[in-house]
Coordinates of C-alpha atoms in Angstrom, one line a residue:
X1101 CA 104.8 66.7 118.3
X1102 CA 107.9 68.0 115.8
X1103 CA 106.5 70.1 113.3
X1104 CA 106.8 68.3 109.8
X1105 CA 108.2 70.2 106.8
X1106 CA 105.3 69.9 105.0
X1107 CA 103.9 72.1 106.6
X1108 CA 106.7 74.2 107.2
X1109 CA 106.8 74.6 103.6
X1110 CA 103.4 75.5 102.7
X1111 CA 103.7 78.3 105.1
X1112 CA 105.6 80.4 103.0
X1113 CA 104.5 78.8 99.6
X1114 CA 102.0 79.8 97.3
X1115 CA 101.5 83.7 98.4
X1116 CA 104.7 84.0 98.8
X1117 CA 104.5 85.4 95.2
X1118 CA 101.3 86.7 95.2
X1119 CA 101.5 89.0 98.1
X1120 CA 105.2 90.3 97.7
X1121 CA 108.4 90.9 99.1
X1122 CA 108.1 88.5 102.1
X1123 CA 105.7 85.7 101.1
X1124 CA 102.3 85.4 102.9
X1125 CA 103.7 82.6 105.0
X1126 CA 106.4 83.5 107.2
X1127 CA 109.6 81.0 107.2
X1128 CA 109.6 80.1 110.8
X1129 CA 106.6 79.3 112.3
X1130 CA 105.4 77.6 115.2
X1131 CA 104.9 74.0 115.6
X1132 CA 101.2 72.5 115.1
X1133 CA 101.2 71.3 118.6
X1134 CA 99.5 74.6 120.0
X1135 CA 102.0 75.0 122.5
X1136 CA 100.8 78.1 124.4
X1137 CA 104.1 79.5 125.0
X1138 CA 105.3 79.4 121.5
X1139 CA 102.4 81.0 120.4
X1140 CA 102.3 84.4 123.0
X1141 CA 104.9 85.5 120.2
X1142 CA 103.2 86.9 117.2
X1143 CA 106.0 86.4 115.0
X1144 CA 106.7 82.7 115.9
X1145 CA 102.8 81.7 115.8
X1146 CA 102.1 79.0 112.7
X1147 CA 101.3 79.6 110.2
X1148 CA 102.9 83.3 109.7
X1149 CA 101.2 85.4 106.6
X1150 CA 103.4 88.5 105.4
X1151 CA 102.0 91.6 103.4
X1152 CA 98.4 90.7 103.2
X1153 CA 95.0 91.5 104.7
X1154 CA 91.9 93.4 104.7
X1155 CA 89.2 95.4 106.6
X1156 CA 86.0 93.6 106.5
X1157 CA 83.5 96.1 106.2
X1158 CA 80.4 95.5 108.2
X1159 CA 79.5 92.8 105.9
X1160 CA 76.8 90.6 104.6
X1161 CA 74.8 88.6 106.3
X1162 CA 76.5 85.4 106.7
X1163 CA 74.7 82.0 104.7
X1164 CA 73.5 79.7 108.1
X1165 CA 72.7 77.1 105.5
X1166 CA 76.1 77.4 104.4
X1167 CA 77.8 77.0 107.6
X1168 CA 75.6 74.1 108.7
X1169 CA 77.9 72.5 105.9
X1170 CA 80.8 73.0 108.1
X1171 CA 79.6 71.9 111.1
X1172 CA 81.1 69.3 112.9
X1173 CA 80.2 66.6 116.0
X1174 CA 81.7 66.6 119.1
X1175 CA 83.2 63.4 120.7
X1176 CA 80.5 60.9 121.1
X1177 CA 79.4 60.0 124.2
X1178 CA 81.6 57.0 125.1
X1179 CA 78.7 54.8 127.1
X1180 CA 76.2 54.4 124.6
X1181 CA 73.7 52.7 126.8
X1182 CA 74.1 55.4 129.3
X1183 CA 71.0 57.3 129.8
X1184 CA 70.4 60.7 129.1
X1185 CA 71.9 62.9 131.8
X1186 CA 69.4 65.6 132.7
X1187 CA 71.0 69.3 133.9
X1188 CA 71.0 69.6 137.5
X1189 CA 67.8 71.4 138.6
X1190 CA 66.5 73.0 141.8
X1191 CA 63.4 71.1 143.7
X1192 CA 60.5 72.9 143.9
X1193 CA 58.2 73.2 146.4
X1194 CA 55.0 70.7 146.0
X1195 CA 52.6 73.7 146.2
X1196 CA 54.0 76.9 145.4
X1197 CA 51.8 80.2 146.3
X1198 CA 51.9 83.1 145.9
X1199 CA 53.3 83.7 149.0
X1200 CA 56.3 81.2 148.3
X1201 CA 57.2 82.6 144.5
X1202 CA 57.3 85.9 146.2
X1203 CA 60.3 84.6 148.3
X1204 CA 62.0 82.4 146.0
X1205 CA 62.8 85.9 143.9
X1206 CA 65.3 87.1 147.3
X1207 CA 66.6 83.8 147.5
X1208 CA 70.5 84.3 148.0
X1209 CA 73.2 83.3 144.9
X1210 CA 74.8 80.5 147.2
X1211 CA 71.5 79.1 147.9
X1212 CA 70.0 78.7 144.1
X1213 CA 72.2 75.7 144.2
X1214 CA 74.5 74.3 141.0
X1215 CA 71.8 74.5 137.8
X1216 CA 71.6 77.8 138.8
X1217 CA 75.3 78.8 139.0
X1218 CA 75.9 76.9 135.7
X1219 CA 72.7 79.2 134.0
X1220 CA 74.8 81.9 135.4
X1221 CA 78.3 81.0 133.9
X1222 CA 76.7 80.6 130.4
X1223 CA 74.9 83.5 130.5
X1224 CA 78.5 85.2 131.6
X1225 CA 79.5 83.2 128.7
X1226 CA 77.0 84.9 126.2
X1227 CA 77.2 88.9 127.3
X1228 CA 81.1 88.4 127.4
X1229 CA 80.8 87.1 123.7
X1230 CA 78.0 90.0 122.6
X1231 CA 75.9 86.5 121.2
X1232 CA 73.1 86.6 122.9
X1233 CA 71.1 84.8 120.2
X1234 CA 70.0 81.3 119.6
X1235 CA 71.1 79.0 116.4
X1236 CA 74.6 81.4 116.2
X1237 CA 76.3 79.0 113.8
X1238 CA 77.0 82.2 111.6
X1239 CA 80.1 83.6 110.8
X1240 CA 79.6 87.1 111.6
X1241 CA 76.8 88.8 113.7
X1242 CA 75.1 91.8 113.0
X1243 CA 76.1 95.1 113.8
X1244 CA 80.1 94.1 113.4
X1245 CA 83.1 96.3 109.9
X1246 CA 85.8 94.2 108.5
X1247 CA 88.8 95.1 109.1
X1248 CA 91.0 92.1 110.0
X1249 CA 87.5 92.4 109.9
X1250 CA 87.1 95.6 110.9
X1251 CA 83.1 94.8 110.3
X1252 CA 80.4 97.7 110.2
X1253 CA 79.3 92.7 110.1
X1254 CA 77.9 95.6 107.3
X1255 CA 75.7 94.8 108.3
X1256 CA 76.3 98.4 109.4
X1257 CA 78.9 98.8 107.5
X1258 CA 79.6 90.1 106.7
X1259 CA 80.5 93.4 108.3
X1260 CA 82.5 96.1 109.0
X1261 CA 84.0 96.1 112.4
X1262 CA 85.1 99.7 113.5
X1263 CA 88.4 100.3 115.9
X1264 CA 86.1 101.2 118.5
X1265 CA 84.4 97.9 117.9
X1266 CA 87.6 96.2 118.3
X1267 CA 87.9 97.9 121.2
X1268 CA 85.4 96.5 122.6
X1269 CA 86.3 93.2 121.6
X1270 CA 89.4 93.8 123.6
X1271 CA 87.4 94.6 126.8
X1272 CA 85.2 91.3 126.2
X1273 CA 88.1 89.4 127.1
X1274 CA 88.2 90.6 130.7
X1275 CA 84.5 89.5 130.6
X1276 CA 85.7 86.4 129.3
X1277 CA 88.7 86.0 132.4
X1278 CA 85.4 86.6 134.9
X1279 CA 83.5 84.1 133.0
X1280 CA 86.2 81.2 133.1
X1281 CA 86.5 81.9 136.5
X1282 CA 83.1 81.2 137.3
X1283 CA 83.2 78.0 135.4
X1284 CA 86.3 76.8 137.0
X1285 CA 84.7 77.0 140.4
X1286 CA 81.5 75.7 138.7
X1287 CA 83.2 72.3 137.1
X1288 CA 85.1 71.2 140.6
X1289 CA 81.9 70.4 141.4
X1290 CA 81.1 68.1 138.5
X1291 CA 82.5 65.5 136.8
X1292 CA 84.2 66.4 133.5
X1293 CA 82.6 63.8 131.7
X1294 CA 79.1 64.9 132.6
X1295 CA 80.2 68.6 131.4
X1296 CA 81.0 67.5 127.9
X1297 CA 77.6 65.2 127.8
X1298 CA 75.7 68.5 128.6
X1299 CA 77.9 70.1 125.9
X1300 CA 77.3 67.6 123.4
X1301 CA 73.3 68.1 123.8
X1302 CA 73.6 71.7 123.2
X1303 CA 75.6 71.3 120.7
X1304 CA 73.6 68.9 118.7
X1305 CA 70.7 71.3 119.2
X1306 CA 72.2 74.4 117.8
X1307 CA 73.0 75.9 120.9
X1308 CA 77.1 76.7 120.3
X1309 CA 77.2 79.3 123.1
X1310 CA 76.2 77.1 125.6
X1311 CA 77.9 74.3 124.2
X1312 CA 81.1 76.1 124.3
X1313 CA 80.7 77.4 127.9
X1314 CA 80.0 73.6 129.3
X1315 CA 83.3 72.2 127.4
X1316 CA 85.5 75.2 129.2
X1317 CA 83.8 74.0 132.4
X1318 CA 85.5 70.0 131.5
X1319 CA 88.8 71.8 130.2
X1320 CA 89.0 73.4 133.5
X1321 CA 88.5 70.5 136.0
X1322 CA 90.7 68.2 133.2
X1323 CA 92.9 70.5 131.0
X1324 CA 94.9 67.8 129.9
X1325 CA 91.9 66.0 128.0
X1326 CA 92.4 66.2 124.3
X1327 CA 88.7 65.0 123.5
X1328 CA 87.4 68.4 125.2
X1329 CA 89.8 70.4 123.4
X1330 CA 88.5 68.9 120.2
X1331 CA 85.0 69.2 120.9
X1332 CA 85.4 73.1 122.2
X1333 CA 87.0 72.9 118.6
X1334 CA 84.1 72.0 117.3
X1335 CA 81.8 74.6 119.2
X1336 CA 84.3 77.4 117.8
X1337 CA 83.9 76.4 115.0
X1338 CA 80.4 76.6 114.6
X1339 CA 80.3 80.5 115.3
X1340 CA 82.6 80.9 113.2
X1341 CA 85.9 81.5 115.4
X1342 CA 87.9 79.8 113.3
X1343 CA 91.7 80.8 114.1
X1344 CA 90.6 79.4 117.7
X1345 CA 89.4 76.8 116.7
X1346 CA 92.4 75.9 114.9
X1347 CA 94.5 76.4 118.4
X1348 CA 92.1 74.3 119.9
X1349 CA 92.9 71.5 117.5
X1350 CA 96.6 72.2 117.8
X1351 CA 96.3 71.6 121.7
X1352 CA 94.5 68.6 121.2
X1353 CA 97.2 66.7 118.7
X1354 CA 99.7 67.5 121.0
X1355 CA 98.2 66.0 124.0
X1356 CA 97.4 63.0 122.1
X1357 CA 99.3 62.7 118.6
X1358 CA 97.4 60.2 117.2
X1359 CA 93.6 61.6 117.8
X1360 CA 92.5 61.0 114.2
X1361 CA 89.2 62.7 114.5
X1362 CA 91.4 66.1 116.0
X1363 CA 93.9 65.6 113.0
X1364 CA 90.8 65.3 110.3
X1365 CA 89.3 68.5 112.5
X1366 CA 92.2 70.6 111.8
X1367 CA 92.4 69.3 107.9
X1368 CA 88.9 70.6 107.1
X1369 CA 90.3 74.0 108.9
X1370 CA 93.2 74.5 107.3
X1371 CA 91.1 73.7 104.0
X1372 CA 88.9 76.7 104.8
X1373 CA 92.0 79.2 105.6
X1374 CA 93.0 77.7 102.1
X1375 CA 96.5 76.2 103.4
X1376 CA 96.2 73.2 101.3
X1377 CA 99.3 71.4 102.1
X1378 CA 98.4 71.8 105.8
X1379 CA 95.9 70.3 105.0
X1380 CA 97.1 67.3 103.6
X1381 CA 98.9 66.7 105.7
X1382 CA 96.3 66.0 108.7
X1383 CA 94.2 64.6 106.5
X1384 CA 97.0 61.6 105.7
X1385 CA 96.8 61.5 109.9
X1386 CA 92.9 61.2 110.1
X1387 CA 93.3 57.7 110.1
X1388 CA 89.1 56.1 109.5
X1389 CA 87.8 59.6 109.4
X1390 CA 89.5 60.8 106.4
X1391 CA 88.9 58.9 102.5
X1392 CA 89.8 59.8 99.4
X1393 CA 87.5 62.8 98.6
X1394 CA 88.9 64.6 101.3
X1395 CA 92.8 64.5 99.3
X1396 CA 90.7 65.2 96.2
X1397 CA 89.0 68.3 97.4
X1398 CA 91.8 69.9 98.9
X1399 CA 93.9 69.5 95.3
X1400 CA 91.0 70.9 94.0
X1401 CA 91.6 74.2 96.1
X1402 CA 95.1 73.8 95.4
X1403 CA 94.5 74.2 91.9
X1404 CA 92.1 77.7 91.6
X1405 CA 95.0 79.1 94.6
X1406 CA 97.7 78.3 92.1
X1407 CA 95.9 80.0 89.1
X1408 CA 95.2 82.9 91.5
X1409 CA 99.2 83.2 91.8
X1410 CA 99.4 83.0 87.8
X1411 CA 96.8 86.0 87.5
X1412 CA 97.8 88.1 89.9
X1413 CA 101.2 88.0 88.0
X1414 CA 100.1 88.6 84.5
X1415 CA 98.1 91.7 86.6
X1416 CA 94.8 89.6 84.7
X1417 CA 92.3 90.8 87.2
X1418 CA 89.3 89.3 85.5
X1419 CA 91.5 86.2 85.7
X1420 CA 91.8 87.0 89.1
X1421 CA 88.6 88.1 90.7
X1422 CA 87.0 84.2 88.4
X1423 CA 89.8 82.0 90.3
X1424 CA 89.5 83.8 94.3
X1425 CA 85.9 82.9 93.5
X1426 CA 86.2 79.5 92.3
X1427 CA 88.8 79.0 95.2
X1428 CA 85.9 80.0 97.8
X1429 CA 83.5 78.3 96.5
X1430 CA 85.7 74.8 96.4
X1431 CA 86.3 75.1 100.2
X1432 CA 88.5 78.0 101.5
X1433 CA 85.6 80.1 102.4
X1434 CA 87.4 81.5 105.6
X1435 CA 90.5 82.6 103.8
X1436 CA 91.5 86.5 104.4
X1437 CA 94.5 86.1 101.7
X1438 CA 91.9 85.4 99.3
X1439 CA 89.2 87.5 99.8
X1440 CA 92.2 90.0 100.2
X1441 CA 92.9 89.1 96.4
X1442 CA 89.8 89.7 95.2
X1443 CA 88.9 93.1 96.5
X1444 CA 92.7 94.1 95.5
X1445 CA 91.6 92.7 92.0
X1446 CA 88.2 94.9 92.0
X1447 CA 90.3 97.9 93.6
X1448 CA 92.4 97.7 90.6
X1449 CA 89.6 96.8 87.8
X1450 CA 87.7 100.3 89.1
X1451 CA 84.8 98.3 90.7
X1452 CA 84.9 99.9 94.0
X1453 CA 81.4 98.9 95.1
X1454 CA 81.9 95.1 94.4
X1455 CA 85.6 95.5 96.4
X1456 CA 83.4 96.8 99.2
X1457 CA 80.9 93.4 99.1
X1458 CA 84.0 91.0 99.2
X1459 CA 85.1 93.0 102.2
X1460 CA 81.7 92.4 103.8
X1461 CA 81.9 88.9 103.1
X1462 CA 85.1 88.4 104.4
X1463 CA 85.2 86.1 107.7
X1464 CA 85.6 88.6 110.6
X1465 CA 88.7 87.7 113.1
X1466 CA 89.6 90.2 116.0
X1467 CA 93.0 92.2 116.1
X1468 CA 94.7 89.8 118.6
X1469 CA 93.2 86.9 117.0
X1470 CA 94.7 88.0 113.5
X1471 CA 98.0 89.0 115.1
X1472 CA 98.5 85.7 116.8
X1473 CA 97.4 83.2 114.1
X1474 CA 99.2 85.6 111.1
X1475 CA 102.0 87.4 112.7
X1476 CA 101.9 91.8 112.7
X1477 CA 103.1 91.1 109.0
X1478 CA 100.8 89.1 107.7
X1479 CA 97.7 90.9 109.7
X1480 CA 99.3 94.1 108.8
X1481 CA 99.0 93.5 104.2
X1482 CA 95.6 92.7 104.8
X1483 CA 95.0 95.8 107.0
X1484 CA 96.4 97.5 103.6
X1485 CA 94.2 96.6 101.1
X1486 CA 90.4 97.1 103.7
X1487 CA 92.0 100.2 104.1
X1488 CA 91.9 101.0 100.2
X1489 CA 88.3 99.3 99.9
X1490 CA 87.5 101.5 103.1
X1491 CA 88.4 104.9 101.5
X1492 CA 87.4 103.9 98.0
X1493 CA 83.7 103.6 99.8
X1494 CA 84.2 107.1 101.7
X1495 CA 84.4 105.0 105.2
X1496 CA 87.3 107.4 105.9
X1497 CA 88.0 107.5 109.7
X1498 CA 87.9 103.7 109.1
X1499 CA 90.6 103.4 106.4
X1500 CA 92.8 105.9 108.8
X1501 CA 92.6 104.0 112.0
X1502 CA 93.4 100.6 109.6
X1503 CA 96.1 101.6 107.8
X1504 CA 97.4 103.4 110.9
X1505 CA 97.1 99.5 112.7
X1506 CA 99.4 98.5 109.8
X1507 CA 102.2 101.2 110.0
X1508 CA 102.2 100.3 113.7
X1509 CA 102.5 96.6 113.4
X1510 CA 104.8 96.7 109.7
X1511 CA 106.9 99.9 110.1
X1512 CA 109.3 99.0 107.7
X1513 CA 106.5 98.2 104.6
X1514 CA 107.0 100.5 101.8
X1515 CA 103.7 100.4 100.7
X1516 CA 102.3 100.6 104.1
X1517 CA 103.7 103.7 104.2
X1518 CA 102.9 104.8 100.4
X1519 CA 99.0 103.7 101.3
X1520 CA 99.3 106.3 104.7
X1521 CA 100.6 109.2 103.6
X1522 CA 97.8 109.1 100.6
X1523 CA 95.2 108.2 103.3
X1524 CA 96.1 111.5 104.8
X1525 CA 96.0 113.5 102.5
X1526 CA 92.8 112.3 101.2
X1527 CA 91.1 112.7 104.3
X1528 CA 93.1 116.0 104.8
X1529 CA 91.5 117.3 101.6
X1530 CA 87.8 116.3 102.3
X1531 CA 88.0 117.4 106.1
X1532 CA 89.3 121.1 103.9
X1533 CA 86.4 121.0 101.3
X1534 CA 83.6 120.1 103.8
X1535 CA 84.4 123.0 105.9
X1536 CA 84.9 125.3 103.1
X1537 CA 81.1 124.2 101.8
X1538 CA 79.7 124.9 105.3
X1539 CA 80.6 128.8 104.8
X1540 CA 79.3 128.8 101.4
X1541 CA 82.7 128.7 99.9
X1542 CA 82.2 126.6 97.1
X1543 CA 84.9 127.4 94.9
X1544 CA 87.6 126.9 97.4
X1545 CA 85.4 124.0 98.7
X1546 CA 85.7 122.4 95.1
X1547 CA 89.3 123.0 94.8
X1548 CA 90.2 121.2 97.9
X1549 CA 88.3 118.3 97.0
X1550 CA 90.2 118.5 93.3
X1551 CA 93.5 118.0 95.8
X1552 CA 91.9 115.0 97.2
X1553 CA 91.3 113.7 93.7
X1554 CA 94.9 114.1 93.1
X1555 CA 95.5 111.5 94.7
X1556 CA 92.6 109.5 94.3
X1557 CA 91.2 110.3 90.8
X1558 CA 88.2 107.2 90.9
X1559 CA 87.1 108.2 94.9
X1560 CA 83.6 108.6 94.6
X1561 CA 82.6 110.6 97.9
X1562 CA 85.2 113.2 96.8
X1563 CA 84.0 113.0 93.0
X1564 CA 80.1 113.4 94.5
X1565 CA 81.0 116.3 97.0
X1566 CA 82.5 118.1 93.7
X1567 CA 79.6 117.9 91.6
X1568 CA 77.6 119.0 94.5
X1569 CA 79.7 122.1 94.7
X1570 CA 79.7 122.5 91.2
X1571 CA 76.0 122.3 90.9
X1572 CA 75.8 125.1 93.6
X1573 CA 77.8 127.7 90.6
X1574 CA 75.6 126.6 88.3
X1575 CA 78.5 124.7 86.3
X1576 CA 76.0 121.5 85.7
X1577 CA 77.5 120.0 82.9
X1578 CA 80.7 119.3 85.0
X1579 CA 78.4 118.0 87.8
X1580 CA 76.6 115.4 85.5
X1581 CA 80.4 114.7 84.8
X1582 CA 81.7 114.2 88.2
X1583 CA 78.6 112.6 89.3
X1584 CA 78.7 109.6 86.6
X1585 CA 82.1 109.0 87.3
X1586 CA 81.5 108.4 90.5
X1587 CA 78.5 105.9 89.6
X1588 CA 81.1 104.1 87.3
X1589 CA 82.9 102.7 90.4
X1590 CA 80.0 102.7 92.7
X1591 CA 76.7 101.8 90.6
X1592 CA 74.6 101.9 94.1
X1593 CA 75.8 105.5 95.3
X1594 CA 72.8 106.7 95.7
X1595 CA 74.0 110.6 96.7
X1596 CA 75.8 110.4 93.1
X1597 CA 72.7 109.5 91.0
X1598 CA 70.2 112.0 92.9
X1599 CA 72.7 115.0 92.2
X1600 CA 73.3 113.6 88.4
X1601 CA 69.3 113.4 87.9
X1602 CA 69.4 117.2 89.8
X1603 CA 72.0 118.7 87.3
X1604 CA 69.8 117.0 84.8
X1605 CA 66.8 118.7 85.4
X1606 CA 68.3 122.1 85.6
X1607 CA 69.9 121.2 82.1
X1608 CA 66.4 120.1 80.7
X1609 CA 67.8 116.7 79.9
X1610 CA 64.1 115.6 81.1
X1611 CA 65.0 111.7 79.7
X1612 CA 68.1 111.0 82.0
X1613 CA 66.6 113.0 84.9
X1614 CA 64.0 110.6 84.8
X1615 CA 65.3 108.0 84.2
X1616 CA 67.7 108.4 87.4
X1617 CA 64.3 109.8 89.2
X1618 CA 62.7 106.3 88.4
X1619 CA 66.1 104.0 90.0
X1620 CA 66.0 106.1 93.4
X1621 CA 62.3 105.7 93.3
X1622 CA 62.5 102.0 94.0
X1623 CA 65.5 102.5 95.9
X1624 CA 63.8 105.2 98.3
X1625 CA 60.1 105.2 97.9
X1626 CA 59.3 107.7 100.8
X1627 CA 62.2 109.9 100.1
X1628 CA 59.9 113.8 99.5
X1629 CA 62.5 115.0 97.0
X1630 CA 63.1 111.6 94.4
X1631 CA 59.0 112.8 94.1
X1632 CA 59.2 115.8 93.6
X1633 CA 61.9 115.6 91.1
X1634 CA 60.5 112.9 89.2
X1635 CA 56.9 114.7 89.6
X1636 CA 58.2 117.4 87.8
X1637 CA 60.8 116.2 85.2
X1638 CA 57.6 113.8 83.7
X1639 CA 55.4 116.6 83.8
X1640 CA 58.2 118.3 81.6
X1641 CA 58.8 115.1 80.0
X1642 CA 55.0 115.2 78.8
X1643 CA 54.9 119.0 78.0
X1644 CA 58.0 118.7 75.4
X1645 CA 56.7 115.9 73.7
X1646 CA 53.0 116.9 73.4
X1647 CA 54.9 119.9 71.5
X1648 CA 56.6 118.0 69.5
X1649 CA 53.4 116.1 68.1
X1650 CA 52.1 119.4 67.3

């Protein structure tokens, strides 16, 4: 299927502008057929972003209700007077004892017979994916830190995912090579058909995993199905995998070019990566499963994307962070560009701690996954900015290893290279100043971090460390300083406000210590020393004002 020039176009469209020198869509770009081959090259896979992305850092949770909007059906079964097909099961015996459950626990593998081969492949399946939940129609998991998602899915830091995590991603997909291996020797046993049935079930009952595991079993015994494609589509989909899913779609137009529920598939996903005319363009192929509000939602999109592009020209970054969040919320709710936006619009407005909740609400999407769909270019801007959000939230070995991923994949991006040399020295700094605290050296300790500041003046970890060293020569007023300027760009810093309410007390401003006493309170209500301190400032508190009445 020839790629049309719509989409061509829209590839390298409206972020062109936004995101710099090359345009967030790269001029040639594969076709939409998912042709494997064309897409092994990261530079030639559709549609190609340039300068922009970000870290996720482990992020929020993820909304199920909200992704239960998204969800789509699989094919339908095509015989709908066929009965229910029932998985395959092992016989038991009529009258099991004790004696006989005893022995059914050594049976051997090849005698357990196909249900339980298949309960093997999807459990495979599951520990290859780390999802071994129930429901997982959410877009992030816990435990992963954005960045291209690196996701702490903040969820330890909607998630930060770490290198190491990525890491491990990269190892899951030798899991994954086992685990298709297993189902391909699984479904030559079993008719495709019946496969899909099974994964149809699942996946009208919530269970994607599974789902997804019994349409690779059809895929394998019939690759060249399009309806199994689109339904695996579907499963991806639903956890949230949606680059794959998009390939999946791909694949499934170009086996059958006129598959109007694939084509209206691929619409609502393009919607959500926020590549409207991509969109539109499937959607005017849909056929019976598109109508009119479909066009009219996507324009909508199109609309808050091209009064993104305005705002981030006129450098209007209330503007800005109001139309990234109007274009979310009207549909492209899995788009990295603009999430990217937005934090870059928080970076720059000094709001450091609500830059670090869009990362964690950024959709997470592995290295290779990001690399493939965007191109190193495109992957490699949004690595740029999570690596800002990262260091602005004192995640520093995260925003080294991300904005090191960039410099490998973009070597030629200036501000790549601006962003690594001032990661460095950061880092470089603090690494100085917390060694130099160790020893007790807190004048050299302070100074260092006042050469971190250099290049970061608004960096609250280095700001905090400073006060504390500051507080340790007795200088408090410049602690209460440093301290509230790091709370200006990180409200929720909770190391900044118990070192502000410390300097404080030692100044006998017994009001301000108190109140900052009272906010950790709630925040940490077992924490020994938020009593004491408040304890004591109220006691002063009290004391100064019975005088007073005197």
């Amino acid at each position: 299927m020839a790629e049309n020039p719509m989409e061509k176009r829209s590839r390298r469209g409206l972020f062109g502008f936004v995101f710099g020198r090359r345009g967030l869509w790269s001029k040639k770009c594969n076709t939409d057929n998912g042709n494997k081959t064309t897409m092994r090259s990261s530079n030639a896979s559709a549609p190609c972003t340039s300068n922009i992305q970000f870290t996720k850092s482990p992020c929020n949770e993820t909304n199920p209700k909200k992704l239960q909007e998204h969800k789509v059906s699989p094919e339908p079964i095509q015989n709908q007077n066929q009965t229910q097909i029932q998985r395959p099961i092992s016989k038991p015996s009529s009258n099991p004892g004790p004696v006989q459950q005893q022995a059914r626990k050594v049976v051997p593998r090849e005698s357990i017979g196909l249900s339980g081969e298949l309960e093997s492949m999807i459990m495979d399946n599951q520990k290859a994916k780390g999802m071994m939940f129930g429901n997982l129609g959410n877009l992030k998991q816990q435990g992963t830190t954005a960045f291209g998602n690196q996701t702490t899915v903040q969820n330890n830091g909607y998630g930060r995912k770490t290198m190491e995590d990525e890491r491990r991603t990269t190892s899951v997909s030798n899991n994954q090579d086992q685990s298709g291996s297993l189902c391909r020797a699984i479904s030559t046993r079993m008719d495709p058909e019946t496969l899909k049935i099974m994964g149809n079930e699942d996946y009208k009952n919530g269970n994607f995993v599974e789902a997804l595991a019994l349409y690779d079993a059809a895929i394998a015994i019939d690759p060249k199905k399009a309806a199994y494609r689109s339904n695996k589509s579907a499963a991806l989909t639903a956890l949230g995998r949606i680059l794959e899913a998009v390939f999946e779609c791909r694949e499934a137009i170009r086996m059958e070019p006129h598959y109007h529920r694939a084509h209206h598939r691929l619409a609502n996903l393009y919607l959500r990566l926020g590549e409207v005319e991509n969109s539109i363009y499937h959607i005017k192929r849909s056929g019976p499963e598109a109508d009119q509000e479909d066009i009219m939602k996507a324009k909508t999109v199109q609309m808050h994307l091209n009064k993104c592009t305005d705002a981030k020209r006129l450098r209007d970054w209330n503007s800005l962070i109001k139309e990234t969040r109007n274009t979310i919320a009207s549909g492209a709710d899995a788009a990295p560009q603009v999430y990217a936006l937005q934090a870059e619009a928080f970076l720059k407005s000094y709001r450091h701690q609500e830059a670090d909740d869009v990362l964690s609400r950024c959709p997470v999407f592995d290295v290779e996954m990001n690399t493939k769909y965007y191109g190193p270019i495109g992957y490699a801007g949004f690595l740029v900015v999570w690596a800002q959000v990262h260091m602005s939230s004192g995640r520093f070995q995260e925003a080294v290893e991300a904005i090191q991923l960039a410099n490998k994949l973009d070597r030629n991006n200036r501000e790549v290279s601006m962003v690594l040399r001032r990661v460095h020295a950061i880092t470089t700094a603090r690494s100085k100043g917390n060694d130099f605290f160790k020893a007790g050296r807190f004048q050299e300790a302070s100074a260092a971090y006042g050469e971190g500041l250099d290049h970061d003046s608004r960096n609250s970890v280095l700001l905090c460390n400073r006060a504390a060293c500051l507080f340790k020569m007795g200088q408090f007023h410049r602690a209460v300083e440093d301290s509230t300027a790091a709370l200006t760009v990180r409200p929720a810093y909770a190391k900044a406000r118990l070192r502000r309410a410390d300097s404080n007390a030692k100044l006998g401003n017994w009001e301000l210590a108190v109140g900052d006493y009272e906010i950790l309170r709630k925040e940490t209500p077992e924490d020994d020393q938020v009593i004491r301190g408040l304890m004591e400032a109220q006691n002063h508190l009290v004391k100064r004002r019975g005088r007073e009445n005197l």
